[in-house]
Coordinates of N, CA and C in Angstrom, one line a residue:
M1 N 24.3 6.2 -46.5 CA 25.4 7.2 -45.4 C 24.6 8.2 -45.3
G2 N 24.0 8.6 -46.7 CA 23.4 9.8 -46.9 C 22.3 10.1 -46.1
D3 N 21.9 8.7 -45.6 CA 20.3 8.7 -45.1 C 20.7 9.2 -43.2
E4 N 21.8 8.6 -42.9 CA 22.2 8.7 -41.6 C 22.5 10.2 -41.4
D5 N 23.2 10.8 -42.2 CA 23.5 12.2 -42.0 C 22.1 13.0 -41.8
D6 N 21.2 12.9 -42.6 CA 19.9 13.4 -42.6 C 19.4 13.6 -41.6
S7 N 19.4 12.1 -41.1 CA 18.4 11.9 -40.0 C 19.4 12.4 -38.7
I8 N 20.7 12.7 -38.6 CA 21.2 13.4 -37.6 C 21.0 14.7 -37.7
E9 N 21.0 15.3 -38.7 CA 20.7 16.9 -39.2 C 19.5 17.2 -38.9
L10 N 18.2 16.4 -39.1 CA 16.8 16.2 -38.3 C 16.7 16.4 -37.0
A11 N 17.5 15.7 -36.7 CA 17.6 15.4 -34.8 C 18.1 16.6 -34.5
A12 N 19.2 17.2 -34.9 CA 19.9 18.2 -34.1 C 18.8 19.5 -34.4
A13 N 18.4 19.8 -36.0 CA 17.6 20.9 -35.9 C 16.0 20.7 -34.8
S14 N 15.9 19.4 -34.7 CA 14.5 19.7 -33.9 C 15.2 19.5 -32.7
R15 N 16.3 19.9 -32.0 CA 16.7 19.9 -30.5 C 16.6 21.3 -30.4
R16 N 17.5 22.2 -31.5 CA 17.7 23.4 -31.4 C 16.4 24.3 -31.3
E17 N 15.4 23.8 -32.0 CA 13.9 24.2 -31.9 C 13.3 24.4 -30.5
R18 N 13.6 22.7 -30.0 CA 13.4 22.7 -28.4 C 14.2 23.4 -27.7
L19 N 15.1 23.9 -27.4 CA 16.1 24.6 -26.7 C 15.7 26.4 -26.9
R20 N 15.3 26.7 -28.3 CA 14.9 28.2 -28.6 C 13.3 28.0 -27.7
A21 N 12.8 27.0 -27.5 CA 11.3 27.0 -27.2 C 11.6 27.0 -25.6
L22 N 12.5 26.6 -25.0 CA 12.6 26.3 -23.5 C 13.1 28.1 -23.3
K23 N 14.4 28.4 -23.9 CA 14.5 29.9 -23.4 C 13.5 30.8 -23.8
A24 N 12.5 30.7 -24.8 CA 11.6 31.7 -24.8 C 10.6 31.5 -23.7
A25 N 10.2 30.5 -23.4 CA 9.6 29.9 -22.2 C 10.0 30.7 -20.7
Q26 N 11.3 30.4 -20.9 CA 12.0 30.7 -19.3 C 12.3 32.2 -19.3
E27 N 12.1 33.1 -20.5 CA 12.4 34.4 -20.2 C 11.2 35.2 -19.7
L28 N 9.6 34.3 -20.3 CA 8.4 34.8 -19.9 C 8.5 34.6 -18.5
M29 N 8.8 33.5 -18.2 CA 8.8 33.2 -16.6 C 9.7 34.3 -15.6
N30 N 11.0 34.8 -16.2 CA 12.0 35.6 -15.9 C 11.0 37.5 -15.9
T31 N 10.2 37.5 -16.5 CA 9.6 38.6 -16.8 C 9.3 39.6 -15.6
P32 N 9.5 40.4 -14.9 CA 8.7 41.0 -13.7 C 7.3 41.3 -13.8
D33 N 6.4 41.2 -12.7 CA 5.6 41.2 -12.6 C 5.2 42.9 -12.7
D34 N 3.8 43.0 -12.4 CA 3.6 44.9 -12.4 C 4.1 45.2 -10.8
D35 N 4.0 44.2 -9.9 CA 4.2 44.9 -8.7 C 5.7 44.7 -8.5
S36 N 6.5 44.0 -8.8 CA 8.0 43.8 -9.1 C 8.6 45.2 -9.8
A37 N 8.1 45.3 -11.1 CA 8.3 46.2 -12.4 C 8.1 47.3 -11.7
Q38 N 7.2 48.2 -10.2 CA 7.2 49.3 -9.9 C 8.4 49.4 -8.9
V39 N 8.6 48.1 -8.5 CA 9.9 48.7 -7.6 C 11.2 49.0 -8.1
D40 N 11.6 48.2 -9.6 CA 12.8 48.2 -10.1 C 12.4 49.5 -10.6
D41 N 11.5 50.3 -11.1 CA 11.3 51.3 -11.7 C 11.7 52.8 -11.2
K42 N 11.6 52.6 -9.9 CA 12.0 53.9 -9.1 C 13.6 54.1 -9.1
T43 N 13.4 55.6 -9.9 CA 14.8 55.7 -9.8 C 14.6 57.3 -9.3
N44 N 16.1 57.6 -8.6 CA 16.2 58.8 -7.7 C 16.9 59.8 -9.4
D45 N 15.9 60.5 -9.3 CA 16.2 61.6 -10.3 C 17.4 62.4 -10.4
E46 N 17.9 62.8 -9.2 CA 19.1 63.3 -9.0 C 20.4 62.9 -9.6
D47 N 20.7 61.2 -9.0 CA 21.8 60.8 -9.7 C 21.7 59.5 -10.7
G48 N 20.3 59.2 -10.6 CA 20.5 58.5 -11.8 C 20.2 57.0 -11.6
T49 N 20.3 56.9 -10.2 CA 20.8 55.2 -9.4 C 19.1 54.7 -9.0
T50 N 19.1 53.4 -9.0 CA 18.0 53.3 -8.5 C 17.9 53.0 -6.8
E51 N 16.8 52.9 -6.2 CA 16.8 53.1 -4.7 C 16.8 52.3 -4.2
E52 N 17.4 51.8 -3.4 CA 17.5 50.4 -3.0 C 16.1 50.1 -2.0
Q53 N 15.5 48.6 -2.8 CA 14.4 48.6 -2.1 C 14.5 46.8 -1.2
N54 N 13.7 46.8 -0.4 CA 13.5 45.8 0.1 C 12.7 44.7 -0.7
P55 N 13.6 43.6 -1.4 CA 12.6 42.6 -2.2 C 11.8 41.5 -1.3
M56 N 12.4 41.5 -0.1 CA 11.6 40.5 0.9 C 10.3 40.9 0.8
K57 N 9.1 40.1 1.2 CA 7.9 40.5 1.8 C 7.9 39.5 2.6
F58 N 6.9 39.9 3.8 CA 6.6 39.0 4.8 C 4.8 39.4 5.0
R59 N 4.6 37.7 5.0 CA 2.8 37.7 5.4 C 3.1 37.4 6.7
N60 N 3.8 36.6 7.3 CA 3.0 35.9 9.0 C 4.4 36.0 9.8
Y61 N 5.4 37.1 9.3 CA 6.7 37.4 10.1 C 7.2 38.9 10.4
V62 N 6.8 39.3 11.7 CA 7.3 40.9 12.0 C 8.6 41.0 11.8
P63 N 9.4 41.4 10.9 CA 10.8 41.7 11.3 C 11.0 42.8 12.2
Q64 N 12.2 42.5 12.8 CA 12.6 43.4 13.7 C 13.3 45.1 13.4
D65 N 14.1 44.5 12.0 CA 14.2 45.9 11.5 C 13.6 46.5 10.8
K66 N 13.6 47.9 11.0 CA 12.5 49.0 10.9 C 12.7 48.8 9.3
H67 N 13.9 48.8 8.5 CA 14.0 48.7 6.9 C 13.0 47.9 6.2
L68 N 12.9 46.3 7.1 CA 12.5 45.2 6.8 C 10.9 45.0 6.9
Q69 N 10.5 45.9 7.6 CA 8.9 46.2 8.0 C 8.1 46.8 6.9
E70 N 8.7 47.5 6.1 CA 7.8 47.9 5.3 C 7.7 47.0 4.0
G71 N 8.4 45.9 4.1 CA 7.7 44.7 3.2 C 7.1 43.6 4.0
K72 N 6.2 44.0 4.8 CA 5.5 43.3 6.2 C 4.1 43.6 5.0
L73 N 3.3 42.6 4.6 CA 2.0 42.4 3.9 C 0.6 42.2 5.0
A74 N -0.4 43.0 4.6 CA -1.8 42.3 5.3 C -1.9 41.0 5.2
P75 N -2.1 40.8 6.4 CA -2.8 38.8 6.4 C -4.2 38.9 5.6
A76 N -3.6 37.4 4.9 CA -4.8 37.1 3.9 C -5.7 36.8 4.6
V77 N -7.1 37.5 4.0 CA -8.4 37.6 4.4 C -9.0 35.9 3.9
L78 N -9.6 35.0 4.7 CA -10.1 33.9 4.3 C -11.8 34.1 4.0
P79 N -12.6 33.4 3.2 CA -13.8 33.6 2.9 C -14.3 32.6 4.1
K80 N -15.3 33.1 4.1 CA -16.2 32.5 5.6 C -16.4 30.9 5.1
F81 N -16.2 30.1 5.8 CA -16.2 28.8 5.2 C -17.9 28.3 5.9
E82 N -18.8 28.0 5.2 CA -20.0 27.1 5.7 C -20.2 26.0 5.8
D83 N -20.1 25.1 6.8 CA -19.9 23.5 6.5 C -21.5 23.1 6.2
P84 N -21.4 22.1 5.4 CA -22.7 21.8 4.9 C -23.3 20.5 5.8
V85 N -22.1 19.9 6.4 CA -22.1 19.1 7.3 C -23.0 19.4 8.6
A86 N -22.9 20.4 9.0 CA -23.1 21.4 10.4 C -24.6 21.8 9.9
A87 N -24.7 22.4 9.0 CA -26.3 22.9 8.5 C -27.1 21.8 8.2
A88 N -26.9 20.7 8.0 CA -27.9 19.5 7.9 C -28.7 19.2 9.2
P89 N -29.6 18.8 9.4 CA -30.4 18.4 10.6 C -30.0 17.4 10.9
P90 N -29.7 16.9 12.3 CA -29.0 15.8 12.5 C -29.9 14.4 12.3
P91 N -29.5 13.3 11.8 CA -30.6 12.3 11.8 C -31.4 11.7 13.2
E92 N -32.0 11.4 12.7 CA -33.1 10.7 13.7 C -32.4 9.6 14.5
K93 N -32.0 9.2 15.7 CA -31.1 8.3 16.5 C -31.9 7.1 16.9
E94 N -31.5 6.0 16.3 CA -32.2 4.9 16.1 C -31.3 3.9 17.1
D95 N -32.0 3.0 17.8 CA -31.2 2.0 18.6 C -30.7 0.7 17.6
P96 N -29.4 1.0 17.4 CA -28.8 0.2 16.4 C -28.9 -1.6 16.9
F97 N -29.1 -1.8 17.7 CA -29.1 -2.9 18.1 C -30.6 -3.6 18.2
L98 N -31.7 -3.0 17.4 CA -32.9 -3.6 17.2 C -32.8 -3.8 15.7
N99 N -31.8 -3.3 14.7 CA -32.0 -3.9 13.7 C -31.2 -5.2 13.2
I100 N -30.6 -5.2 14.3 CA -29.5 -7.1 14.3 C -30.5 -8.1 14.7
A101 N -30.2 -9.2 14.0 CA -30.8 -10.3 14.5 C -29.4 -11.1 15.0
P102 N -29.4 -11.0 16.4 CA -27.9 -12.1 16.5 C -28.2 -13.6 16.2
K103 N -27.4 -14.7 16.2 CA -27.3 -15.8 16.2 C -27.5 -16.4 17.5
K104 N -27.8 -17.4 18.0 CA -27.7 -17.8 19.6 C -26.6 -18.0 19.9
P105 N -26.2 -17.5 21.2 CA -25.1 -17.3 21.9 C -24.1 -18.5 21.7
N106 N -24.9 -19.6 21.7 CA -23.9 -21.0 21.8 C -24.1 -21.6 20.6
W107 N -24.4 -21.3 19.5 CA -24.5 -21.9 18.1 C -23.2 -22.6 17.9
D108 N -21.8 -21.4 17.9 CA -20.5 -22.3 17.7 C -20.2 -23.6 18.4
L109 N -20.7 -23.5 19.7 CA -20.3 -24.4 20.6 C -21.2 -25.6 20.4
R110 N -22.6 -25.3 19.8 CA -23.5 -26.7 19.5 C -22.6 -27.5 18.4
R111 N -22.6 -26.2 17.1 CA -21.9 -27.1 16.0 C -20.4 -27.8 16.5
D112 N -19.8 -27.3 17.7 CA -18.4 -28.2 17.5 C -18.5 -29.4 18.2
V113 N -20.0 -29.3 19.1 CA -20.2 -30.4 19.9 C -20.8 -31.5 19.9
Q114 N -21.4 -31.3 18.2 CA -23.0 -31.8 17.9 C -22.5 -33.1 17.9
K115 N -21.3 -33.7 17.3 CA -20.7 -35.5 16.9 C -20.9 -35.8 18.2
K116 N -20.8 -35.3 19.4 CA -20.2 -36.0 20.6 C -21.7 -36.1 21.6
L117 N -22.5 -34.9 21.0 CA -23.8 -35.2 21.6 C -24.8 -36.1 21.1
D118 N -24.6 -36.8 19.4 CA -24.9 -37.3 19.2 C -24.9 -38.9 19.7
K119 N -23.5 -39.3 19.7 CA -23.1 -40.2 20.6 C -23.4 -40.5 22.1
L120 N -23.5 -39.2 22.8 CA -24.0 -39.7 24.0 C -25.7 -40.0 23.8
E121 N -26.0 -39.3 23.1 CA -27.4 -39.4 22.8 C -28.2 -41.0 22.8
K122 N -27.3 -41.6 21.7 CA -27.7 -43.0 21.3 C -27.1 -43.6 22.8
R123 N -26.4 -43.6 23.2 CA -26.0 -44.4 24.7 C -27.0 -43.9 25.7
T124 N -27.3 -42.8 25.9 CA -28.6 -42.8 26.6 C -29.6 -43.3 26.5
Q125 N -29.8 -43.6 24.7 CA -31.0 -44.1 24.7 C -30.9 -46.0 25.0
K126 N -29.9 -46.5 24.6 CA -29.4 -48.1 25.0 C -29.5 -48.1 26.6
A127 N -29.0 -47.3 27.6 CA -28.9 -47.4 28.9 C -30.5 -47.0 29.3
L128 N -31.4 -46.5 28.8 CA -32.5 -46.5 29.2 C -33.1 -47.7 29.1
Y129 N -33.0 -48.2 27.6 CA -33.7 -49.6 27.6 C -33.3 -50.5 28.2
K130 N -31.9 -50.6 28.9 CA -31.5 -51.7 29.6 C -32.2 -51.6 30.8
L131 N -32.2 -50.4 31.3 CA -33.1 -50.2 32.7 C -34.5 -50.7 32.7
M132 N -35.1 -50.3 31.7 CA -36.7 -50.8 31.2 C -36.9 -52.3 31.4
E133 N -35.7 -52.8 30.8 CA -35.6 -54.2 30.5 C -35.5 -54.7 31.7
E134 N -34.7 -54.4 33.2 CA -34.5 -54.7 34.2 C -35.8 -54.3 35.1
Q135 N -36.3 -53.5 35.1 CA -37.2 -53.0 35.8 C -38.4 -54.3 35.2
E136 N -38.7 -54.5 33.7 CA -39.8 -55.4 33.8 C -39.6 -56.8 34.6
K137 N -38.3 -57.4 34.1 CA -38.0 -58.5 34.8 C -38.4 -58.5 36.2
Q138 N -38.1 -57.4 37.1 CA -38.2 -57.5 38.4 C -39.7 -57.6 38.8
Q139 N -40.5 -57.0 37.6 CA -42.0 -56.6 37.7 C -42.4 -58.4 37.6
L140 N -41.8 -59.0 36.9 CA -42.1 -60.4 36.5 C -41.9 -61.2 37.6
L141 N -40.9 -60.8 38.3 CA -40.6 -62.1 39.2 C -41.0 -61.9 40.6
T142 N -41.4 -60.7 40.8 CA -41.9 -60.2 42.0 C -43.7 -60.3 42.0
E143 N -44.0 -60.7 40.9 CA -45.4 -61.1 40.5 C -45.9 -62.8 40.5
G144 N -44.6 -63.1 39.9 CA -44.5 -64.6 40.3 C -44.2 -65.1 41.4
D145 N -43.7 -64.6 42.5 CA -43.4 -64.6 43.6 C -44.6 -64.7 44.7
D146 N -45.4 -63.6 44.1 CA -46.5 -63.4 44.7 C -47.9 -64.4 44.5
T147 N -48.1 -64.8 43.3 CA -48.6 -65.8 42.9 C -48.3 -67.0 43.6
N148 N -47.4 -67.5 43.5 CA -46.6 -68.6 44.2 C -46.9 -68.9 45.8
G149 N -46.6 -67.6 46.5 CA -47.1 -67.6 48.1 C -48.6 -67.8 48.3
A150 N -49.2 -67.3 47.1 CA -50.8 -67.7 47.6 C -51.4 -68.8 46.8
A151 N -51.1 -69.5 46.3 CA -51.4 -70.9 46.0 C -51.3 -71.6 46.8
D152 N -50.3 -71.9 48.3 CA -50.0 -72.9 48.5 C -51.2 -73.0 49.9

């Protein structure tokens, strides 16, 4: 049990140290800047009270109240921006279609219909062969008729 008590005490001590560090950091964050310190330090010598100052500062807004207009800040001056892209010379204009090598416009149709075309080609060849055989038979018959009639 002694070990548990020691570990609890160590945890509590480390927590206290972290809280002290956080408080110190918060105090540093809350310390007044040079500008705000000057506003707070103005005191009226006659009665020893501070003059009521306007804590608001306006950069983009013009207040209607004259008392608030004292808090208007000058607009921020931006440095001149030079665009590196605009300074570069424009690239030479090339026709983008010269470098493209397109496929033939009907390449997908040929791919999809190729099997059917092969079948039709075979049928066409068979039909042409049959027509040629018929023509040869017709020629043989006409030649045979011519020879028979002349022999009489």
